[in-house]
């Protein structure tokens, strides 16, 4: 009876994980559809609506980003309730800020105000407003780093296990959204005709940001489907299965 129950539980895990793979596939397919629409916008003269450019505010790609960020806010808020651990709300607040920032251009407007009031000067191809935006991004990034760091320190082992995986994805998001964006602006100074640096950076920056956000969204949903999934829990299951034998 014991031998039959263990394969049955493994089979059940496969059935449970299958919808999660389908969710990730749907997210990525929508991302690639937005990227293909961006190609058409750049290369087909008849396909000239800014709505299809992934770099366009309130366009198709950006709107899909808003939806993913909203799902992440809800996922981590529900996760805090399910696991009775309010440390997860730190991630819900982070993605809530990203949603507000993307939808209402917070760091652009505040960055422009800072650059004007502090009389920033262009540096290394970066405009004064770009430097102001970097100040806003760095300040908010430091705030959430401290908030999540405190949550990590006070959180359980399960929360820390989740944090390590989210930190990797957030690092990728920061690279494509901040580092590549700054490099894109700096490289425009030396751009030459016939070398599509701007187009390549658009795809790497905005397309990469969409894919990373889809991975984050999928991971947040997967945590709701597997609320007790952690190395500690896995070891407990293995020990209990061994003891039954």
PDB file of N, CA and C in Angstrom, residues 189-235:
ATOM      1  N   UNK A 189      24.630  58.545 -28.793  1.00  0.00           N
ATOM      2  CA  UNK A 189      25.572  59.613 -29.144  1.00  0.00           C
ATOM      3  C   UNK A 189      26.513  59.170 -30.260  1.00  0.00           C
ATOM      4  N   UNK A 190      26.892  57.872 -30.251  1.00  0.00           N
ATOM      5  CA  UNK A 190      27.853  57.379 -31.242  1.00  0.00           C
ATOM      6  C   UNK A 190      27.187  56.520 -32.307  1.00  0.00           C
ATOM      7  N   UNK A 191      25.854  56.535 -32.355  1.00  0.00           N
ATOM      8  CA  UNK A 191      25.146  55.710 -33.330  1.00  0.00           C
ATOM      9  C   UNK A 191      25.471  56.177 -34.748  1.00  0.00           C
ATOM     10  N   UNK A 192      25.607  55.239 -35.664  1.00  0.00           N
ATOM     11  CA  UNK A 192      25.938  55.540 -37.050  1.00  0.00           C
ATOM     12  C   UNK A 192      24.860  54.988 -37.976  1.00  0.00           C
ATOM     13  N   UNK A 193      24.621  55.645 -39.126  1.00  0.00           N
ATOM     14  CA  UNK A 193      23.637  55.131 -40.079  1.00  0.00           C
ATOM     15  C   UNK A 193      24.006  53.719 -40.544  1.00  0.00           C
ATOM     16  N   UNK A 194      22.997  52.888 -40.678  1.00  0.00           N
ATOM     17  CA  UNK A 194      23.226  51.519 -41.117  1.00  0.00           C
ATOM     18  C   UNK A 194      23.492  50.556 -39.985  1.00  0.00           C
ATOM     19  N   UNK A 195      23.720  51.068 -38.773  1.00  0.00           N
ATOM     20  CA  UNK A 195      23.942  50.215 -37.606  1.00  0.00           C
ATOM     21  C   UNK A 195      22.737  50.386 -36.671  1.00  0.00           C
ATOM     22  N   UNK A 196      21.822  49.429 -36.658  1.00  0.00           N
ATOM     23  CA  UNK A 196      20.558  49.585 -35.895  1.00  0.00           C
ATOM     24  C   UNK A 196      20.732  49.368 -34.398  1.00  0.00           C
ATOM     25  N   UNK A 197      21.603  50.188 -33.777  1.00  0.00           N
ATOM     26  CA  UNK A 197      21.829  50.026 -32.344  1.00  0.00           C
ATOM     27  C   UNK A 197      20.571  50.324 -31.537  1.00  0.00           C
ATOM     28  N   UNK A 198      19.846  51.369 -31.947  1.00  0.00           N
ATOM     29  CA  UNK A 198      18.646  51.736 -31.216  1.00  0.00           C
ATOM     30  C   UNK A 198      17.610  50.628 -31.222  1.00  0.00           C
ATOM     31  N   UNK A 199      17.419  50.018 -32.392  1.00  0.00           N
ATOM     32  CA  UNK A 199      16.441  48.931 -32.516  1.00  0.00           C
ATOM     33  C   UNK A 199      16.868  47.729 -31.685  1.00  0.00           C
ATOM     34  N   UNK A 200      18.161  47.404 -31.701  1.00  0.00           N
ATOM     35  CA  UNK A 200      18.665  46.271 -30.921  1.00  0.00           C
ATOM     36  C   UNK A 200      18.494  46.516 -29.423  1.00  0.00           C
ATOM     37  N   UNK A 201      18.786  47.737 -28.975  1.00  0.00           N
ATOM     38  CA  UNK A 201      18.619  48.049 -27.563  1.00  0.00           C
ATOM     39  C   UNK A 201      17.147  48.031 -27.155  1.00  0.00           C
ATOM     40  N   UNK A 202      16.262  48.481 -28.028  1.00  0.00           N
ATOM     41  CA  UNK A 202      14.829  48.432 -27.735  1.00  0.00           C
ATOM     42  C   UNK A 202      14.375  47.000 -27.470  1.00  0.00           C
ATOM     43  N   UNK A 203      14.798  46.098 -28.356  1.00  0.00           N
ATOM     44  CA  UNK A 203      14.416  44.696 -28.190  1.00  0.00           C
ATOM     45  C   UNK A 203      15.004  44.105 -26.916  1.00  0.00           C
ATOM     46  N   UNK A 204      16.294  44.390 -26.668  1.00  0.00           N
ATOM     47  CA  UNK A 204      16.950  43.832 -25.484  1.00  0.00           C
ATOM     48  C   UNK A 204      16.360  44.402 -24.205  1.00  0.00           C
ATOM     49  N   UNK A 205      16.094  45.708 -24.216  1.00  0.00           N
ATOM     50  CA  UNK A 205      15.603  46.365 -22.993  1.00  0.00           C
ATOM     51  C   UNK A 205      14.132  46.064 -22.745  1.00  0.00           C
ATOM     52  N   UNK A 206      13.259  46.471 -23.674  1.00  0.00           N
ATOM     53  CA  UNK A 206      11.817  46.315 -23.458  1.00  0.00           C
ATOM     54  C   UNK A 206      11.362  44.867 -23.604  1.00  0.00           C
ATOM     55  N   UNK A 207      11.914  44.161 -24.606  1.00  0.00           N
ATOM     56  CA  UNK A 207      11.566  42.752 -24.754  1.00  0.00           C
ATOM     57  C   UNK A 207      12.068  41.923 -23.591  1.00  0.00           C
ATOM     58  N   UNK A 208      13.300  42.194 -23.148  1.00  0.00           N
ATOM     59  CA  UNK A 208      13.837  41.472 -21.999  1.00  0.00           C
ATOM     60  C   UNK A 208      13.050  41.761 -20.741  1.00  0.00           C
ATOM     61  N   UNK A 209      12.614  43.003 -20.571  1.00  0.00           N
ATOM     62  CA  UNK A 209      11.819  43.368 -19.390  1.00  0.00           C
ATOM     63  C   UNK A 209      10.493  42.624 -19.378  1.00  0.00           C
ATOM     64  N   UNK A 210       9.882  42.469 -20.547  1.00  0.00           N
ATOM     65  CA  UNK A 210       8.611  41.743 -20.629  1.00  0.00           C
ATOM     66  C   UNK A 210       8.789  40.280 -20.250  1.00  0.00           C
ATOM     67  N   UNK A 211       9.846  39.655 -20.745  1.00  0.00           N
ATOM     68  CA  UNK A 211      10.069  38.235 -20.473  1.00  0.00           C
ATOM     69  C   UNK A 211      10.374  38.003 -18.994  1.00  0.00           C
ATOM     70  N   UNK A 212      11.224  38.859 -18.411  1.00  0.00           N
ATOM     71  CA  UNK A 212      11.547  38.705 -16.988  1.00  0.00           C
ATOM     72  C   UNK A 212      10.301  38.909 -16.131  1.00  0.00           C
ATOM     73  N   UNK A 213       9.461  39.885 -16.483  1.00  0.00           N
ATOM     74  CA  UNK A 213       8.246  40.116 -15.721  1.00  0.00           C
ATOM     75  C   UNK A 213       7.285  38.939 -15.843  1.00  0.00           C
ATOM     76  N   UNK A 214       7.274  38.294 -16.995  1.00  0.00           N
ATOM     77  CA  UNK A 214       6.440  37.098 -17.154  1.00  0.00           C
ATOM     78  C   UNK A 214       6.931  35.972 -16.252  1.00  0.00           C
ATOM     79  N   UNK A 215       8.249  35.817 -16.143  1.00  0.00           N
ATOM     80  CA  UNK A 215       8.807  34.801 -15.255  1.00  0.00           C
ATOM     81  C   UNK A 215       8.451  35.099 -13.800  1.00  0.00           C
ATOM     82  N   UNK A 216       8.520  36.376 -13.416  1.00  0.00           N
ATOM     83  CA  UNK A 216       8.137  36.760 -12.056  1.00  0.00           C
ATOM     84  C   UNK A 216       6.661  36.486 -11.805  1.00  0.00           C
ATOM     85  N   UNK A 217       5.829  36.832 -12.772  1.00  0.00           N
ATOM     86  CA  UNK A 217       4.393  36.627 -12.638  1.00  0.00           C
ATOM     87  C   UNK A 217       4.082  35.138 -12.500  1.00  0.00           C
ATOM     88  N   UNK A 218       4.704  34.325 -13.332  1.00  0.00           N
ATOM     89  CA  UNK A 218       4.499  32.880 -13.266  1.00  0.00           C
ATOM     90  C   UNK A 218       4.964  32.326 -11.925  1.00  0.00           C
ATOM     91  N   UNK A 219       6.090  32.820 -11.424  1.00  0.00           N
ATOM     92  CA  UNK A 219       6.599  32.318 -10.152  1.00  0.00           C
ATOM     93  C   UNK A 219       5.661  32.696  -9.004  1.00  0.00           C
ATOM     94  N   UNK A 220       5.128  33.922  -9.031  1.00  0.00           N
ATOM     95  CA  UNK A 220       4.191  34.336  -7.996  1.00  0.00           C
ATOM     96  C   UNK A 220       2.943  33.478  -7.982  1.00  0.00           C
ATOM     97  N   UNK A 221       2.412  33.173  -9.160  1.00  0.00           N
ATOM     98  CA  UNK A 221       1.229  32.315  -9.247  1.00  0.00           C
ATOM     99  C   UNK A 221       1.559  30.894  -8.796  1.00  0.00           C
ATOM    100  N   UNK A 222       2.752  30.410  -9.155  1.00  0.00           N
ATOM    101  CA  UNK A 222       3.133  29.044  -8.771  1.00  0.00           C
ATOM    102  C   UNK A 222       3.239  28.900  -7.260  1.00  0.00           C
ATOM    103  N   UNK A 223       3.625  29.976  -6.571  1.00  0.00           N
ATOM    104  CA  UNK A 223       3.694  29.925  -5.108  1.00  0.00           C
ATOM    105  C   UNK A 223       2.300  29.775  -4.501  1.00  0.00           C
ATOM    106  N   UNK A 224       1.298  30.352  -5.146  1.00  0.00           N
ATOM    107  CA  UNK A 224      -0.072  30.186  -4.666  1.00  0.00           C
ATOM    108  C   UNK A 224      -0.553  28.756  -4.853  1.00  0.00           C
ATOM    109  N   UNK A 225      -0.110  28.127  -5.935  1.00  0.00           N
ATOM    110  CA  UNK A 225      -0.505  26.746  -6.200  1.00  0.00           C
ATOM    111  C   UNK A 225       0.205  25.766  -5.287  1.00  0.00           C
ATOM    112  N   UNK A 226       1.424  26.115  -4.862  1.00  0.00           N
ATOM    113  CA  UNK A 226       2.209  25.246  -3.981  1.00  0.00           C
ATOM    114  C   UNK A 226       2.574  26.028  -2.720  1.00  0.00           C
ATOM    115  N   UNK A 227       1.612  26.345  -1.855  1.00  0.00           N
ATOM    116  CA  UNK A 227       1.906  27.218  -0.703  1.00  0.00           C
ATOM    117  C   UNK A 227       2.890  26.646   0.291  1.00  0.00           C
ATOM    118  N   UNK A 228       3.032  25.325   0.338  1.00  0.00           N
ATOM    119  CA  UNK A 228       3.931  24.708   1.318  1.00  0.00           C
ATOM    120  C   UNK A 228       5.226  24.222   0.699  1.00  0.00           C
ATOM    121  N   UNK A 229       5.490  24.600  -0.563  1.00  0.00           N
ATOM    122  CA  UNK A 229       6.673  24.098  -1.255  1.00  0.00           C
ATOM    123  C   UNK A 229       7.926  24.784  -0.715  1.00  0.00           C
ATOM    124  N   UNK A 230       8.837  24.008  -0.129  1.00  0.00           N
ATOM    125  CA  UNK A 230      10.109  24.522   0.372  1.00  0.00           C
ATOM    126  C   UNK A 230      11.020  23.337   0.634  1.00  0.00           C
ATOM    127  N   UNK A 231      12.345  23.565   0.736  1.00  0.00           N
ATOM    128  CA  UNK A 231      13.243  22.454   1.029  1.00  0.00           C
ATOM    129  C   UNK A 231      12.891  21.763   2.333  1.00  0.00           C
ATOM    130  N   UNK A 232      12.435  22.550   3.343  1.00  0.00           N
ATOM    131  CA  UNK A 232      12.096  21.963   4.634  1.00  0.00           C
ATOM    132  C   UNK A 232      10.928  21.011   4.472  1.00  0.00           C
ATOM    133  N   UNK A 233       9.917  21.464   3.752  1.00  0.00           N
ATOM    134  CA  UNK A 233       8.737  20.654   3.544  1.00  0.00           C
ATOM    135  C   UNK A 233       9.068  19.385   2.775  1.00  0.00           C
ATOM    136  N   UNK A 234       9.915  19.516   1.750  1.00  0.00           N
ATOM    137  CA  UNK A 234      10.301  18.364   0.944  1.00  0.00           C
ATOM    138  C   UNK A 234      10.996  17.320   1.799  1.00  0.00           C
ATOM    139  N   UNK A 235      11.896  17.745   2.663  1.00  0.00           N
ATOM    140  CA  UNK A 235      12.602  16.805   3.533  1.00  0.00           C
ATOM    141  C   UNK A 235      11.644  16.111   4.492  1.00  0.00           C
TER     142      UNK A 235
END
